[in-house]
XYZ file of C-alpha atoms in Angstrom:
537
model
C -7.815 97.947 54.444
C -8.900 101.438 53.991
C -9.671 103.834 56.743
C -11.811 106.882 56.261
C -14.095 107.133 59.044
C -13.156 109.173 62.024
C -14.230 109.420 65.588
C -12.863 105.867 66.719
C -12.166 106.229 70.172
C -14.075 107.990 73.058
C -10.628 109.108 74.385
C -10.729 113.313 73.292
C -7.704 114.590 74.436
C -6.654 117.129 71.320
C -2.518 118.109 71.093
C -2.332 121.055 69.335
C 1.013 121.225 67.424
C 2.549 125.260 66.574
C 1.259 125.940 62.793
C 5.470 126.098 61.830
C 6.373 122.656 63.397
C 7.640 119.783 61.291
C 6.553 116.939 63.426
C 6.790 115.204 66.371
C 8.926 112.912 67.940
C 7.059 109.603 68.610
C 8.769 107.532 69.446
C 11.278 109.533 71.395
C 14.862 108.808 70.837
C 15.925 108.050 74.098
C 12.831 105.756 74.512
C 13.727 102.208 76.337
C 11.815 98.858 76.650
C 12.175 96.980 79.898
C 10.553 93.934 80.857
C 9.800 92.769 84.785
C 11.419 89.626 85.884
C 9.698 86.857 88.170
C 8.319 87.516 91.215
C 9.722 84.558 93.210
C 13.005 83.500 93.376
C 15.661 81.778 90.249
C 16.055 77.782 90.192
C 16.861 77.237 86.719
C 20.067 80.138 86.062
C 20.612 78.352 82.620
C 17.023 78.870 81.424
C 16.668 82.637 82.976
C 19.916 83.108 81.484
C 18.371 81.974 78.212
C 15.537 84.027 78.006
C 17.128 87.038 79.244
C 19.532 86.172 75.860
C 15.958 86.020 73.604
C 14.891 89.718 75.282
C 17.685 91.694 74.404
C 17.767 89.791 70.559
C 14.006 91.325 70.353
C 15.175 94.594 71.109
C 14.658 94.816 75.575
C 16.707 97.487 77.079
C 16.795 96.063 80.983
C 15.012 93.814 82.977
C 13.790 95.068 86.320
C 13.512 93.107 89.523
C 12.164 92.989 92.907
C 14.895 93.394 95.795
C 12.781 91.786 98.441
C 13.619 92.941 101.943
C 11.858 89.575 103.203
C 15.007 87.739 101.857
C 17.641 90.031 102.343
C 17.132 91.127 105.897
C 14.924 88.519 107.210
C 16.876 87.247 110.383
C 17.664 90.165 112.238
C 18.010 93.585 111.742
C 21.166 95.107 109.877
C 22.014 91.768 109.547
C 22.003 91.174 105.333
C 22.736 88.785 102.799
C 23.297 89.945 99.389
C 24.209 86.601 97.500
C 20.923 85.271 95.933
C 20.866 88.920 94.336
C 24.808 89.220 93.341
C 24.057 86.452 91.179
C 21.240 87.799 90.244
C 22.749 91.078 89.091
C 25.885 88.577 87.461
C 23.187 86.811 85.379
C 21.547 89.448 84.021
C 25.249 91.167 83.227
C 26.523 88.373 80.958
C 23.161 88.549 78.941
C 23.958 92.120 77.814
C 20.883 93.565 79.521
C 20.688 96.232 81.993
C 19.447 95.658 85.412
C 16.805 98.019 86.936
C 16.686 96.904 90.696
C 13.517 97.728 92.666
C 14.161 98.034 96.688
C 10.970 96.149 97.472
C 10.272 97.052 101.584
C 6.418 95.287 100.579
C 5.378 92.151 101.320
C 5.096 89.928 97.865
C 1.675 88.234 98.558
C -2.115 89.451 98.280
C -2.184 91.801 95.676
C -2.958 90.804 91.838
C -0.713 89.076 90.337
C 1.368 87.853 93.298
C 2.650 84.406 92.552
C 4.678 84.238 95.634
C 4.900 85.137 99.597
C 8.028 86.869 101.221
C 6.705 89.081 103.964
C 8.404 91.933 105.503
C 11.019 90.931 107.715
C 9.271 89.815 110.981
C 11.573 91.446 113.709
C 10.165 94.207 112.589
C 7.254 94.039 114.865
C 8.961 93.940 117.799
C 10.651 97.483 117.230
C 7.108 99.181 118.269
C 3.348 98.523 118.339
C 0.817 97.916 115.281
C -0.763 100.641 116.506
C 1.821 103.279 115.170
C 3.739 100.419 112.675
C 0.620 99.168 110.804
C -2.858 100.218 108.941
C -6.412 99.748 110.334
C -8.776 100.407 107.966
C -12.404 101.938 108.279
C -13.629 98.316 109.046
C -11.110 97.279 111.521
C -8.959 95.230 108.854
C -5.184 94.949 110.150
C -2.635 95.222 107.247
C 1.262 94.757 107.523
C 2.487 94.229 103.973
C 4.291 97.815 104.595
C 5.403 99.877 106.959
C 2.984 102.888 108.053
C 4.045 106.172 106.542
C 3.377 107.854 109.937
C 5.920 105.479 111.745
C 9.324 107.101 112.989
C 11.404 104.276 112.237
C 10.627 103.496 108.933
C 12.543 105.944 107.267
C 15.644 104.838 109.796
C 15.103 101.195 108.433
C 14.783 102.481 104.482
C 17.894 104.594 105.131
C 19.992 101.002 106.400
C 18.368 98.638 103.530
C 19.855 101.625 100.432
C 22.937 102.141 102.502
C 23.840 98.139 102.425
C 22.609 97.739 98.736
C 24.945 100.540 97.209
C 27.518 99.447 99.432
C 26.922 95.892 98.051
C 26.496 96.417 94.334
C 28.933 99.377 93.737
C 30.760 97.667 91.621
C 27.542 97.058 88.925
C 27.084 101.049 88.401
C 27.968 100.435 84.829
C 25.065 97.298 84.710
C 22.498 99.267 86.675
C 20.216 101.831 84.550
C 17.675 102.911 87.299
C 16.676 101.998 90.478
C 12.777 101.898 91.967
C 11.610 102.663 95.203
C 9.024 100.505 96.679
C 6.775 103.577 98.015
C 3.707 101.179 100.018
C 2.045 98.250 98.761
C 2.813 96.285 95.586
C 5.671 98.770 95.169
C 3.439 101.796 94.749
C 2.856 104.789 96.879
C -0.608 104.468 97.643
C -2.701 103.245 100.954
C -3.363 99.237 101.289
C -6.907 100.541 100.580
C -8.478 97.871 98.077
C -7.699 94.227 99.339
C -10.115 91.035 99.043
C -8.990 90.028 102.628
C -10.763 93.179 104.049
C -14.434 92.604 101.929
C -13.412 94.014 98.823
C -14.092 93.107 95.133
C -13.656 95.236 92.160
C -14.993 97.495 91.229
C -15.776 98.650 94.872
C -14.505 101.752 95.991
C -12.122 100.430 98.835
C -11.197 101.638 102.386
C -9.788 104.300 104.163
C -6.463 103.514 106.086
C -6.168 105.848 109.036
C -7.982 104.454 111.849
C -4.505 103.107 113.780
C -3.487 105.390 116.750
C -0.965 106.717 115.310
C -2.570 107.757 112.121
C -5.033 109.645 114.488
C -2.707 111.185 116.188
C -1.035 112.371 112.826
C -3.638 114.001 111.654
C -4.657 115.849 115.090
C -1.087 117.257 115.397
C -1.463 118.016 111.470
C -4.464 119.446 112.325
C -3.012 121.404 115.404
C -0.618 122.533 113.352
C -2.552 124.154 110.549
C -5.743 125.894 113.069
C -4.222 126.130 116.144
C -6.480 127.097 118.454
C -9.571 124.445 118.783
C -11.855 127.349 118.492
C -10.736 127.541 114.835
C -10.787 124.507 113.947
C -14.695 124.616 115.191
C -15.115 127.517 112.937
C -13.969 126.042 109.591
C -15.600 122.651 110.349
C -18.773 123.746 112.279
C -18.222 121.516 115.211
C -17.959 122.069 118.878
C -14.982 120.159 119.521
C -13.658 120.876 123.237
C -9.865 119.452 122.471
C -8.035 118.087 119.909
C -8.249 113.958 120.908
C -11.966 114.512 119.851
C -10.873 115.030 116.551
C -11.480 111.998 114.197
C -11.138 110.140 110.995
C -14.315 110.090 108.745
C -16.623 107.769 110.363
C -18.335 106.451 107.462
C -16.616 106.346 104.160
C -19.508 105.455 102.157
C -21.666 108.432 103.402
C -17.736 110.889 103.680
C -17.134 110.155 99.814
C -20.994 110.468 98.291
C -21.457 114.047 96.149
C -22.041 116.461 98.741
C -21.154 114.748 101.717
C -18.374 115.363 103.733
C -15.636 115.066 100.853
C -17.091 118.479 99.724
C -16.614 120.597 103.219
C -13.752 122.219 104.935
C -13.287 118.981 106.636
C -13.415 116.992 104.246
C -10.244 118.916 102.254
C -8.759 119.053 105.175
C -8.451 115.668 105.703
C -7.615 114.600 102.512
C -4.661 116.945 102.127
C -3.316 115.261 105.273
C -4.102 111.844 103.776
C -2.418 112.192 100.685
C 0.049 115.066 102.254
C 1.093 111.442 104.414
C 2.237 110.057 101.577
C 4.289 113.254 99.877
C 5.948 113.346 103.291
C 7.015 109.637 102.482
C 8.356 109.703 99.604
C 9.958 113.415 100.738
C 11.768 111.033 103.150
C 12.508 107.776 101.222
C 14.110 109.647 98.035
C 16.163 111.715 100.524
C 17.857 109.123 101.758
C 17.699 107.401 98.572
C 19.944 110.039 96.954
C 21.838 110.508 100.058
C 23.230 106.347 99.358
C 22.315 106.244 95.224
C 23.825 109.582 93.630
C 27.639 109.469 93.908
C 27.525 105.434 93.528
C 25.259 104.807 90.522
C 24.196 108.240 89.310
C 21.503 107.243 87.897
C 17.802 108.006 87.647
C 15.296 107.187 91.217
C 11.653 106.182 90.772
C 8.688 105.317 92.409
C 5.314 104.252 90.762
C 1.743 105.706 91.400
C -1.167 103.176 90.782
C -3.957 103.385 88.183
C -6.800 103.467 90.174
C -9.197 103.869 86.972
C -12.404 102.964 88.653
C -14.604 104.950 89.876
C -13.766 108.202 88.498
C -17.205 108.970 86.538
C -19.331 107.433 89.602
C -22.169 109.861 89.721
C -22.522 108.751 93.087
C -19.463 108.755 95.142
C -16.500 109.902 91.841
C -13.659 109.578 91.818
C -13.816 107.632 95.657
C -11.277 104.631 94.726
C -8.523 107.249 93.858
C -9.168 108.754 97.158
C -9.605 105.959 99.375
C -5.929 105.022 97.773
C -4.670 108.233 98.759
C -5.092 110.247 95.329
C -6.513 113.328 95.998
C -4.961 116.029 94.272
C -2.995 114.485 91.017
C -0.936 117.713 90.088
C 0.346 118.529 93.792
C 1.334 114.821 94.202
C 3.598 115.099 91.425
C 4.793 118.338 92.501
C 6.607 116.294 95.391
C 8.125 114.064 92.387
C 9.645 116.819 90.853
C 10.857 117.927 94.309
C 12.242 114.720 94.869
C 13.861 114.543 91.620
C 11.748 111.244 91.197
C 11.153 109.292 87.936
C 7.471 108.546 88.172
C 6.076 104.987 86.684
C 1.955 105.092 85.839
C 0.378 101.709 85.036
C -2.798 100.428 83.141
C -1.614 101.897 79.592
C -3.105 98.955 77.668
C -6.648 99.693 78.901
C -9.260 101.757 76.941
C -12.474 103.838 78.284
C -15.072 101.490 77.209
C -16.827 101.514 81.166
C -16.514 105.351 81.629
C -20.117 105.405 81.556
C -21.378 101.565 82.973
C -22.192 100.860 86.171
C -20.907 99.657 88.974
C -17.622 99.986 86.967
C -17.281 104.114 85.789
C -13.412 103.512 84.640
C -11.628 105.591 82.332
C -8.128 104.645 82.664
C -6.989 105.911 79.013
C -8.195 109.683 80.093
C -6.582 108.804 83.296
C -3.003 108.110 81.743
C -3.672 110.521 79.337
C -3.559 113.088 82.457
C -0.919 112.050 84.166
C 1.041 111.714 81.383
C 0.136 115.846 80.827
C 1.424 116.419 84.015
C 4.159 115.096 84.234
C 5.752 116.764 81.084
C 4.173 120.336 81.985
C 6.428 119.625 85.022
C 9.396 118.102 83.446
C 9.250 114.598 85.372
C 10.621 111.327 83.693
C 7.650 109.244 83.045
C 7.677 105.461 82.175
C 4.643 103.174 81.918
C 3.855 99.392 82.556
C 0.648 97.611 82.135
C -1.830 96.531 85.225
C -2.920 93.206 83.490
C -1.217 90.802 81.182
C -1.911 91.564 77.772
C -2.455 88.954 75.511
C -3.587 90.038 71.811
C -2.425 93.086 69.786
C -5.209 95.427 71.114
C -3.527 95.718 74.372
C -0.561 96.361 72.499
C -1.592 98.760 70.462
C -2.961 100.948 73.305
C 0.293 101.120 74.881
C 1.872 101.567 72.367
C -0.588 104.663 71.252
C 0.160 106.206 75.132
C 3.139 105.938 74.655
C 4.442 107.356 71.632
C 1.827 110.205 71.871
C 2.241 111.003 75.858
C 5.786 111.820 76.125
C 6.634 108.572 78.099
C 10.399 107.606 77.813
C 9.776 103.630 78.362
C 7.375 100.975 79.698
C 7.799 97.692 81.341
C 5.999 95.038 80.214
C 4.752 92.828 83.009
C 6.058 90.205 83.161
C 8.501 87.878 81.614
C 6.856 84.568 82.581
C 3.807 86.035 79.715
C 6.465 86.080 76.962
C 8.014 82.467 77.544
C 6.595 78.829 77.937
C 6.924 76.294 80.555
C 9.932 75.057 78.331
C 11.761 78.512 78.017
C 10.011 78.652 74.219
C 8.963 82.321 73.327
C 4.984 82.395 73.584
C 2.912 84.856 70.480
C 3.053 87.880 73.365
C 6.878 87.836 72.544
C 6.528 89.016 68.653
C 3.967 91.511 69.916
C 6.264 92.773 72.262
C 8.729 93.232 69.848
C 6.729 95.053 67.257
C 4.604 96.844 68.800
C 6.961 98.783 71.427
C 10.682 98.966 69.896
C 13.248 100.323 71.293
C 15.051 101.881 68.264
C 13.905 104.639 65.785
C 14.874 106.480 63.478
C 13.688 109.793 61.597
C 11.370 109.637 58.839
C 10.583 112.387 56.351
C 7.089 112.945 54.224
C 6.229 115.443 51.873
C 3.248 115.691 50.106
C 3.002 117.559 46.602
C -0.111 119.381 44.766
C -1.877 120.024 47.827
C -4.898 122.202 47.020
C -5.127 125.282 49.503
C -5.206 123.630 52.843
C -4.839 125.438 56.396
C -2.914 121.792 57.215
C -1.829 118.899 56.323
C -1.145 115.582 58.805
C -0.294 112.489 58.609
C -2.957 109.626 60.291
C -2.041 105.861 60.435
C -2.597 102.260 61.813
C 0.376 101.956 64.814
C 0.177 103.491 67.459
C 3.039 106.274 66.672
C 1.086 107.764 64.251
C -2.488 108.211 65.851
C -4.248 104.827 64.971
C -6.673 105.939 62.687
C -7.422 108.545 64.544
C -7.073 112.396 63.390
C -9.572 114.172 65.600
C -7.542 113.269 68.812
C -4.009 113.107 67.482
C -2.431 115.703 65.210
C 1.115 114.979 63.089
C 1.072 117.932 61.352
C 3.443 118.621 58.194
C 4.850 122.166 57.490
C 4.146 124.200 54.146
C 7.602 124.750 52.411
C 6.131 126.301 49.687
C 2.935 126.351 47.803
C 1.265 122.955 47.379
C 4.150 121.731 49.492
C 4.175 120.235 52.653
C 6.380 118.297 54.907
C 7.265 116.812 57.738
C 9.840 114.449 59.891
C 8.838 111.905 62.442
C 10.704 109.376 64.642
C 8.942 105.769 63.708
C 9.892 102.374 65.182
C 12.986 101.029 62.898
C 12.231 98.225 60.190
C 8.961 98.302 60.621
C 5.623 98.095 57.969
C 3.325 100.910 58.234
C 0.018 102.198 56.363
C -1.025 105.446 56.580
C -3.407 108.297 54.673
C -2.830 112.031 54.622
C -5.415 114.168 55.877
C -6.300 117.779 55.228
C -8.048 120.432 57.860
C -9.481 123.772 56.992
C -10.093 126.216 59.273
C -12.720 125.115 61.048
C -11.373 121.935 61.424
C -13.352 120.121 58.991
C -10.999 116.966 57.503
C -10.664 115.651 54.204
C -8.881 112.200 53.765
C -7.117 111.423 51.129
C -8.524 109.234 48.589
C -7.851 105.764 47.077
C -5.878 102.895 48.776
C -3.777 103.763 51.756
C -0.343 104.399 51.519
C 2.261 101.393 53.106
C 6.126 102.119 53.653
C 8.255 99.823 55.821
C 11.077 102.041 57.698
C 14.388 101.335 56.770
C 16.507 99.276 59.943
C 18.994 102.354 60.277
C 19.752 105.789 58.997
C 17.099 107.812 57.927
C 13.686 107.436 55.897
C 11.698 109.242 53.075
C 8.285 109.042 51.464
C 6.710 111.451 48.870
C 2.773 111.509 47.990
C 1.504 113.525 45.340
C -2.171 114.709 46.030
């Protein structure tokens, strides 16, 4: 089918390419394909063994898997059994896959998508009270799916979990590809701040986590630490605070988050910076240590994974308030403490699009939201790999990944999970196929030159996958370079053995596009080597 109108998508993020470049690489060549494995625990070896088989055949680089600390410390502490995972990591090892093990210190259970229930390890609890261990949030909801941030011992029990495991799996260094950090709950480093069991639904803004006593007394010392004196802390705030224990959390999150409120004074910075600056601290800690136990064993790359918290951001009401309540204040310095870290950073909700930005209650935008994160984290040189929030079932989804990806600068995603791309009887479900085509692992370069171009100020190619801009020439540029006149040409890295159509588009300079005309163009790459296609205009 021809294409020839423009202006698709509401997404407008425009990559300017240098007027001598000869392309860009796509799909990157380094780019890998992982796939998340179960939640719950492995009955049936033979048929996980099976399916692991069928993902590397359709071209999966690793499978990635939650180390629960519920199973492997759960009687007593330093006291760990390794077994049900040594078999794991043997299993996945004859398949021919890599194994990308995630140190899960979360509880599996009450977040989206849980299909199972393996809490922390309860002996835990007696090491201190919930008061320093725990969250409370803003409504008095308890939560103890992860350790507190704020809580001394959690980095001492973090640094005896990743001391056992690379003692334990030493010998798979050569199997293991990367290993993930479980940074808060569901394995991301955020606050427990949007959960049904405390009142919330989506697309509600969710609730502040730092009403425990030890949070308090946190973010008095944090505040102590920054003013002072109390008489300038009075100043910058405009209260009349006598000592510091008078010093408080927001009160009301509702009325601390609305436009102009509190979120937009002195306080109100303040107070986020420590809320957020809670969690840099964490993972400052965590990958520490994680390095300390991972670097000379595996030496290989560390990650953690932010959530994509895409609602609310446009709310003309309270914006931006779910990112916030979660702990996301200030994108760019968050990542900053990646880089620090040397952490590999995971986003999430790539198959989404912006079609809510605008409609109430709902104000989401999680393709401008990836679409920034992915920005920053190449302006700051940080590994970035993606995974979808919800299962994907048609080629849509797909083809939004796949478009973040290739275009974004992400070098793999992790399709979740594996029980969407097989049946109850180990068959391969259509998800599978989709998988496979849509996000490859293997590229290779392509070259295109197009002839008897009248006087241009570019030329660019525009097609239907994702690698090559969807159809869309106003957000994504793949621009070829003049060789000489009438000449133009360009190389790009395109998804191996794979059917393509596509249309060559001129700009002048103002911008203004002319498609080419007639049928669209169609090439299938070749399965190795290198590819060529020549248009004459």
């Amino acid at each position: 089918m021809e294409k020839l109108s423009l202006g698709v998508f509401n997404f407008m993020i425009y990559v300017p390419l240098s007027s001598d470049s000869v392309g860009i690489a796509e799909v990157k060549p380094d780019y890998r394909l992982y796939v998340m494995a179960p939640l719950g625990e492995i009955t049936d070896w033979d048929a996980f063994k099976a399916k692991l088989m069928q993902l590397k055949e359709n071209g999966v680089y690793a499978i990635t898997t939650d180390i629960w600390w519920g199973l492997v410390e759960s009687k007593k502490d330093n006291q760990f059994d390794w077994s049900y995972y040594k078999r794991y990591g043997a299993a996945v090892e004859s398949s021919g896959l890599k194994w990308v093990p995630i140190l899960s210190t979360h509880q599996c259970g009450g977040n989206v998508g849980d299909e199972c229930s393996y809490p922390i390890p309860s002996w835990l609890w007696n090491k201190d009270s919930a008061e320093n261990m725990s969250f409370k949030s803003e409504s008095g909801y308890w939560n103890k799916e992860v350790l507190a941030p704020w809580w001394e011992g959690t980095a001492t029990q973090y640094d005896e979990l990743y001391c056992s495991f690379a003692k334990n799996f030493a010998d798979k260094k050569d199997l293991i590809a990367k290993i993930y950090l479980s940074a808060g709950p569901a394995g991301e480093l955020r606050y427990p701040s949007y959960q049904n069991a405390d009142g919330w639904d989506f697309s509600e803004r969710g609730k502040l986590q730092a009403y425990t006593e030890g949070a308090k007394r946190d973010f008095r010392l944090s505040m102590q630490s920054k003013y002072i004196s109390i008489k300038k802390l009075n100043a910058a705030w405009g209260k009349r605070y006598k000592n510091w224990d008078e010093i408080q959390p927001p009160g009301n999150g509702d009325s601390f988050f609305m436009k102009g409120g509190e979120i937009d004074t002195v306080f109100g910075n303040d107070f986020m910076q420590w809320y957020q600056g809670s969690l840099e601290k964490h993972l400052s800690r965590i990958s520490k240590l994680a390095h300390k136990h991972f670097d000379e064993v595996f030496d290989v790359p560390i990650g953690a994974k932010i959530s994509g918290v895409h609602w609310k951001m446009n709310d003309p009401i309270m914006p931006h308030s779910a990112e916030y309540s979660a702990g996301y204040y200030n994108y760019s310095q968050l990542l900053d403490q990646f880089k620090e870290s040397k952490m590999a950073l995971t986003f999430t909700c790539l198959e989404m699009g912006d079609t809510d930005a605008q409609t109430a209650p709902y104000y989401s935008s999680p393709k401008t939201l990836v679409a920034q994160i992915a920005t920053l984290a190449k302006e700051k040189g940080i590994s970035l790999n993606g995974e979808n929030a919800l299962p994907i079932s048609n080629e849509g989804g797909f083809d939004n990944v796949a478009e973040m990806v290739y275009n974004f600068g992400f070098d793999g995603f992790t399709f979740l999970r594996i029980s969407y791309l097989f049946d109850d009887t180990g068959q391969p479900t259509a998800e599978l196929p989709m998988l496979a085509n849509k996000l490859p692992s293997k590229s290779i370069p392509v070259t295109f030159t197009v002839e008897n171009v009248p006087a241009a100020h570019g030329v660019y190619l525009i097609g239907d996958r994702g690698e090559i801009g969807r159809w869309n020439p106003v957000d994504y540029e793949y621009k070829l370079a003049q060789r000489e006149k009438g000449s133009w040409s360009g190389t790009f890295r395109l998804a191996a053995d794979r059917y393509y159509q596509f249309k060559f588009v001129m700009k002048d300079e103002n911008g203004k596009i002319t498609w080419q005309q007639g049928p669209n163009e169609s090439l299938t790459t070749p399965a190795t080597g290198k590819g060529a296609y020549t248009f004459f205009w």
